[in-house]
Amino acid sequence: MQALIAGGGIAGPVAAMALQQAGIESTIFESHARADGQVGSYFTVTANGLAALDAVGVLDAATGAGFPTKRNALWNEAGRRLATLPLDSTLPGSPSAHTIKRSRLAQLLQDEAVRRGIRIEFGRRLIDATDAGHGRVTATFEDGGEAHGDLLVGADGVHSTVRRIIDPAAPSARYVGLTNFGGFTEDAGRGIEPEAWHLIFGRRAFFGYQATPAGDVVWFVNLPRSKITPEERSATTAAAWKRQLRELFVQDDGPAVELIDAGELELAADNTHDLGHVPTWRRGSMIIIGDAAHAPAPSSGQGASMAIEDAVVLAWALGDEPSIPDAFATYERLRRARVEKIVAWGARGSSHKVPGPFGRIARDVMLRLVFRYLVTEKSLAWMYDYRVGGEEADGREAMTAA
Ligand SMILES: Cc1cc2nc3c(=O)[nH]c(=O)nc-3n(C[C@H](O)[C@H](O)[C@H](O)COP(=O)(O)OP(=O)(O)OC[C@H]3O[C@@H](n4cnc5c(N)ncnc54)[C@H](O)[C@@H]3O)c2cc1C
């Protein structure tokens, strides 16, 4: 069997490696040039996502590219700690969540896939695909070329083309009302509680920062505003963005202004999207996974972990079931409820980032109560304790490392 995979970000290479374990060959078609591991922002992969990386034998490489993050510490604009949210799984022996640069993880997954003999074609944007039935899929690329395979996996992100090919009426990603900026400040980590994202609900914007084991600080700003247009983006320099960002935090307690002033902007003016219920994930021998099928808001901290879980579960189903439609149906049965619950959880987290003064008082009280009594390590176990191939996967045997 030959799989065509559109998208070489996170889900694409993991799917290709998991398919290889299941005895299925694949080629990845990635629209961009090869990833540059130095650019972009960071995300956190929690124990459930790391377990899925372990299933394809890349756990050590992935954690080695990042650093452990055991909790989120929530602060208000006056420097008062509101709550601590554990990020660890309750299962014994589970790895701690790790914060990793997205581009670094994408690059190492691509490199490992290539090392294992998987072909990745860069600079190849899929624009169309047809399914002639009986596993005869033809993908067409912007450069005029074609590729043929038994199935097509759309791992092409939140603005997926494959989603639209499968269902022309498929929903588009929704702008969540927050733009995202990411930065890095060298040698500024002294005195910062380690292994934690510190998340400040500022008066005008949301600020997150974390000290790295090397003593530097990574940070991000989520600013509620209308979508940033391509024109505004290209007309605004990094220095101008930094000036705008520091002004957002001058009235707030915390290190935001110092970190922005001394730091370097690594990601500017990224409009953040989510994608909730996509009614149709599959048609014939074509299917979508990862952000193409369901994108939780960034505040869920689960987008990458979900994409990785999807990739492994799909490959496992294809290796196990007698036909492609059976495998796709199994995949959807195992994934839909979980990912949609996580999208809903992420949407709640984005909605209260910057309230007015009265809203701030109510939010502080609410967050302290919620995180003391409702959102605990135990209550989050459904998210972090999930293991690909575990109980939810119909009682079949757990996948083991490659
Ligand atoms: C600000 C922000 C913060 C985040 N923080 C977290 C976090 O803390 N934890 C977490 O788990 N997740 C986080 N995420 C989400 C995470 O980045 C995504 O969920 C994850 O990268 C999804 O992986 P994917 O492979 O499905 O899609 P992507 O990583 O988007 O990869 C899709 C790939 O497909 C390629 N492509 C697109 N169209 C085509 C085409 N037509 N043909 C060929 N190739 C194509 C793209 O170039 C890209 O390489 C965050 C996201 C954002 C925006």
Coordinates of N, CA and C in Angstrom, one line a residue, residues 222-331:
N222 N -0.4 37.4 23.9 CA -1.6 37.2 23.1 C -2.4 38.5 23.3
L223 N -2.7 39.2 22.2 CA -3.3 40.5 22.2 C -4.7 40.4 21.5
P224 N -5.7 40.7 22.3 CA -7.1 40.7 21.7 C -7.3 41.8 20.8
R225 N -7.6 41.6 19.6 CA -7.8 42.6 18.6 C -8.3 42.0 17.3
S226 N -8.6 42.9 16.3 CA -9.0 42.4 15.0 C -7.9 41.7 14.3
K227 N -8.2 40.9 13.3 CA -7.1 40.2 12.6 C -6.1 41.1 12.0
I228 N -4.8 40.7 12.1 CA -3.8 41.5 11.5 C -3.7 41.2 10.0
T229 N -3.8 42.2 9.2 CA -3.8 42.0 7.7 C -2.4 41.8 7.2
P230 N -2.3 41.2 6.0 CA -0.9 41.0 5.4 C -0.3 42.4 5.2
E231 N -1.1 43.4 4.9 CA -0.6 44.8 4.6 C 0.0 45.3 5.9
E232 N -0.7 45.2 7.0 CA -0.2 45.7 8.3 C 1.0 45.0 8.7
R233 N 1.0 43.7 8.5 CA 2.2 42.9 8.9 C 3.4 43.3 8.1
S234 N 3.3 43.5 6.8 CA 4.5 43.8 6.0 C 4.9 45.3 6.3
A235 N 4.0 46.1 6.8 CA 4.3 47.5 7.0 C 4.9 47.8 8.4
T236 N 5.0 46.7 9.2 CA 5.4 47.0 10.6 C 6.7 46.2 10.9
T237 N 7.7 46.9 11.3 CA 9.0 46.3 11.6 C 8.9 45.6 13.0
A238 N 9.9 44.8 13.2 CA 10.0 44.1 14.5 C 10.1 45.1 15.7
A239 N 10.9 46.1 15.4 CA 11.1 47.2 16.5 C 9.8 47.9 16.8
A240 N 9.0 48.1 15.7 CA 7.7 48.8 15.9 C 6.8 47.9 16.7
W241 N 6.7 46.6 16.4 CA 5.9 45.7 17.1 C 6.3 45.7 18.6
K242 N 7.6 45.6 18.8 CA 8.1 45.5 20.2 C 7.7 46.8 21.0
R243 N 7.7 48.0 20.3 CA 7.3 49.2 21.0 C 5.8 49.1 21.4
Q244 N 5.0 48.6 20.5 CA 3.6 48.4 20.7 C 3.3 47.4 21.9
L245 N 4.1 46.4 21.8 CA 3.9 45.3 22.8 C 4.2 45.8 24.2
R246 N 5.4 46.4 24.4 CA 5.8 46.9 25.7 C 4.8 47.8 26.4
E247 N 4.2 48.7 25.5 CA 3.2 49.6 26.0 C 2.0 49.0 26.6
L248 N 1.7 47.8 26.2 CA 0.5 47.0 26.7 C 0.7 46.7 28.1
F249 N 1.9 46.6 28.6 CA 2.2 46.0 29.9 C 2.8 47.0 30.9
V250 N 2.9 48.3 30.5 CA 3.5 49.3 31.4 C 2.8 49.4 32.8
Q251 N 1.5 49.2 32.8 CA 0.7 49.3 34.1 C 0.7 48.0 34.9
D252 N 1.2 47.0 34.3 CA 1.1 45.7 35.0 C 2.3 45.3 35.8
D253 N 2.1 44.5 36.8 CA 3.2 44.0 37.6 C 3.8 42.8 36.8
G254 N 5.1 42.5 37.0 CA 5.7 41.4 36.3 C 6.8 41.8 35.3
P255 N 7.5 40.9 34.8 CA 8.7 41.2 34.0 C 8.4 41.5 32.5
A256 N 7.2 41.6 32.1 CA 6.9 41.7 30.6 C 7.7 42.8 29.9
V257 N 7.7 44.0 30.5 CA 8.3 45.2 29.8 C 9.8 44.9 29.7
E258 N 10.5 44.4 30.8 CA 11.9 44.2 30.7 C 12.2 43.1 29.7
L259 N 11.4 42.1 29.7 CA 11.7 40.9 28.8 C 11.5 41.4 27.3
I260 N 10.5 42.2 27.1 CA 10.3 42.6 25.7 C 11.4 43.6 25.2
D261 N 11.7 44.5 26.1 CA 12.8 45.5 25.8 C 14.1 44.8 25.5
A262 N 14.5 43.8 26.3 CA 15.8 43.2 26.1 C 15.8 42.0 25.1
G263 N 14.6 41.7 24.7 CA 14.5 40.4 23.9 C 14.4 40.6 22.4
E264 N 14.3 39.5 21.7 CA 14.2 39.5 20.3 C 12.9 38.8 19.9
L265 N 12.2 39.5 19.0 CA 10.9 38.9 18.5 C 11.2 37.8 17.5
E266 N 10.7 36.6 17.8 CA 10.9 35.5 17.0 C 9.6 35.1 16.1
L267 N 8.5 35.6 16.6 CA 7.2 35.4 15.9 C 6.4 36.6 16.0
A268 N 6.0 37.2 14.9 CA 5.2 38.5 15.0 C 3.9 38.3 14.3
A269 N 2.8 38.9 15.0 CA 1.6 39.1 14.3 C 0.9 37.9 13.7
D270 N 0.9 36.8 14.5 CA 0.3 35.6 14.0 C -1.2 35.6 14.5
N271 N -2.1 35.5 13.6 CA -3.5 35.4 13.9 C -3.8 34.0 14.4
T272 N -4.4 33.8 15.5 CA -4.7 32.4 16.0 C -6.1 32.0 15.7
H273 N -6.2 30.7 15.3 CA -7.5 30.2 14.8 C -7.8 28.9 15.6
D274 N -9.1 28.6 15.6 CA -9.4 27.2 16.1 C -10.4 26.7 15.1
L275 N -10.7 25.4 15.2 CA -11.5 24.7 14.3 C -12.3 23.6 15.1
G276 N -13.6 23.8 15.3 CA -14.3 22.9 16.1 C -14.8 21.7 15.4
H277 N -16.1 21.7 15.2 CA -16.7 20.5 14.6 C -16.6 20.5 13.1
V278 N -15.8 19.6 12.6 CA -15.8 19.3 11.1 C -16.6 18.1 10.9
P279 N -17.8 18.2 10.2 CA -18.6 17.0 10.1 C -18.0 15.9 9.4
T280 N -17.2 16.2 8.3 CA -16.8 15.1 7.5 C -15.2 15.1 7.5
W281 N -14.7 14.0 8.0 CA -13.2 13.8 8.1 C -12.7 13.0 6.9
R282 N -13.6 12.2 6.3 CA -13.1 11.2 5.3 C -14.1 11.1 4.2
R283 N -13.5 10.8 3.0 CA -14.4 10.4 1.9 C -13.6 9.4 1.1
G284 N -14.1 8.2 0.8 CA -13.4 7.2 0.0 C -12.0 6.9 0.7
S285 N -11.0 7.2 -0.1 CA -9.6 6.9 0.4 C -8.9 8.1 0.8
M286 N -9.6 9.2 1.2 CA -9.0 10.5 1.6 C -9.5 10.8 3.1
I287 N -8.5 11.3 3.9 CA -8.9 11.6 5.3 C -8.0 12.7 5.8
I288 N -8.5 13.4 6.8 CA -7.7 14.5 7.4 C -7.4 14.2 8.9
I289 N -6.2 14.6 9.3 CA -5.7 14.4 10.7 C -5.1 15.7 11.2
G290 N -4.9 15.8 12.5 CA -4.3 17.0 13.1 C -5.1 18.2 12.9
D291 N -4.4 19.4 12.8 CA -5.2 20.7 12.8 C -6.1 20.7 11.6
A292 N -5.8 19.9 10.5 CA -6.7 19.9 9.4 C -8.1 19.5 9.8
A293 N -8.2 18.6 10.8 CA -9.5 18.1 11.2 C -10.1 18.7 12.4
H294 N -9.3 19.3 13.3 CA -9.7 19.8 14.6 C -8.6 20.6 15.1
A295 N -8.8 21.9 15.3 CA -7.6 22.7 15.9 C -8.1 23.4 17.2
P296 N -7.6 22.9 18.3 CA -8.0 23.6 19.5 C -7.3 25.0 19.6
A297 N -7.9 25.9 20.3 CA -7.2 27.2 20.5 C -5.9 27.0 21.2
P298 N -4.9 27.9 21.0 CA -3.6 27.7 21.6 C -3.6 27.5 23.1
S299 N -4.6 28.1 23.8 CA -4.6 28.0 25.2 C -4.9 26.6 25.7
S300 N -5.4 25.7 24.9 CA -5.6 24.3 25.3 C -4.2 23.6 25.5
G301 N -3.2 24.1 24.8 CA -1.9 23.5 24.9 C -1.9 22.0 24.4
Q302 N -2.8 21.7 23.5 CA -3.0 20.3 23.1 C -3.0 20.1 21.6
G303 N -2.8 21.2 20.8 CA -2.9 21.0 19.3 C -1.9 20.0 18.8
A304 N -0.6 20.2 19.2 CA 0.4 19.3 18.7 C 0.2 17.9 19.2
S305 N -0.1 17.8 20.5 CA -0.3 16.5 21.1 C -1.4 15.7 20.4
M306 N -2.5 16.4 20.1 CA -3.6 15.8 19.4 C -3.2 15.3 18.0
A307 N -2.4 16.2 17.3 CA -2.0 15.9 15.9 C -1.1 14.6 15.9
I308 N -0.3 14.5 16.9 CA 0.6 13.3 17.1 C -0.2 12.1 17.4
E309 N -1.1 12.2 18.3 CA -2.0 11.1 18.7 C -2.7 10.6 17.4
D310 N -3.3 11.5 16.7 CA -4.1 11.2 15.5 C -3.3 10.3 14.5
A311 N -2.0 10.8 14.3 CA -1.2 10.2 13.3 C -0.9 8.7 13.6
V312 N -0.6 8.5 14.9 CA -0.3 7.1 15.3 C -1.6 6.2 15.3
V313 N -2.7 6.8 15.8 CA -3.9 6.0 15.8 C -4.4 5.6 14.4
L314 N -4.2 6.6 13.4 CA -4.6 6.3 12.0 C -3.7 5.2 11.5
A315 N -2.4 5.3 11.7 CA -1.5 4.3 11.1 C -1.8 2.9 11.7
W316 N -2.0 2.9 13.0 CA -2.3 1.7 13.7 C -3.6 1.1 13.1
A317 N -4.6 1.9 12.9 CA -5.9 1.4 12.3 C -5.7 0.8 10.9
L318 N -4.9 1.5 10.1 CA -4.6 1.1 8.7 C -3.8 -0.3 8.7
G319 N -3.0 -0.4 9.7 CA -2.2 -1.7 9.8 C -3.1 -2.8 10.3
D320 N -4.1 -2.5 10.9 CA -4.9 -3.5 11.6 C -6.2 -3.9 10.9
E321 N -6.8 -3.0 10.2 CA -8.2 -3.3 9.7 C -8.0 -3.8 8.2
P322 N -9.1 -4.6 7.8 CA -9.0 -5.2 6.5 C -9.1 -4.3 5.3
S323 N -9.7 -3.1 5.5 CA -9.8 -2.2 4.3 C -9.5 -0.8 4.8
I324 N -9.3 0.1 3.8 CA -9.1 1.5 4.1 C -10.3 2.1 4.7
P325 N -11.5 1.9 4.1 CA -12.7 2.5 4.8 C -12.9 2.0 6.2
D326 N -12.7 0.7 6.4 CA -12.8 0.2 7.8 C -11.8 0.9 8.8
A327 N -10.6 1.1 8.3 CA -9.5 1.7 9.1 C -9.9 3.2 9.4
F328 N -10.4 3.9 8.4 CA -10.8 5.3 8.6 C -12.0 5.4 9.6
A329 N -12.9 4.4 9.5 CA -14.1 4.4 10.4 C -13.6 4.2 11.8
T330 N -12.6 3.3 12.0 CA -12.1 3.0 13.3 C -11.4 4.2 13.9
Y331 N -10.6 4.8 13.0 CA -9.9 6.1 13.4 C -10.8 7.1 13.9

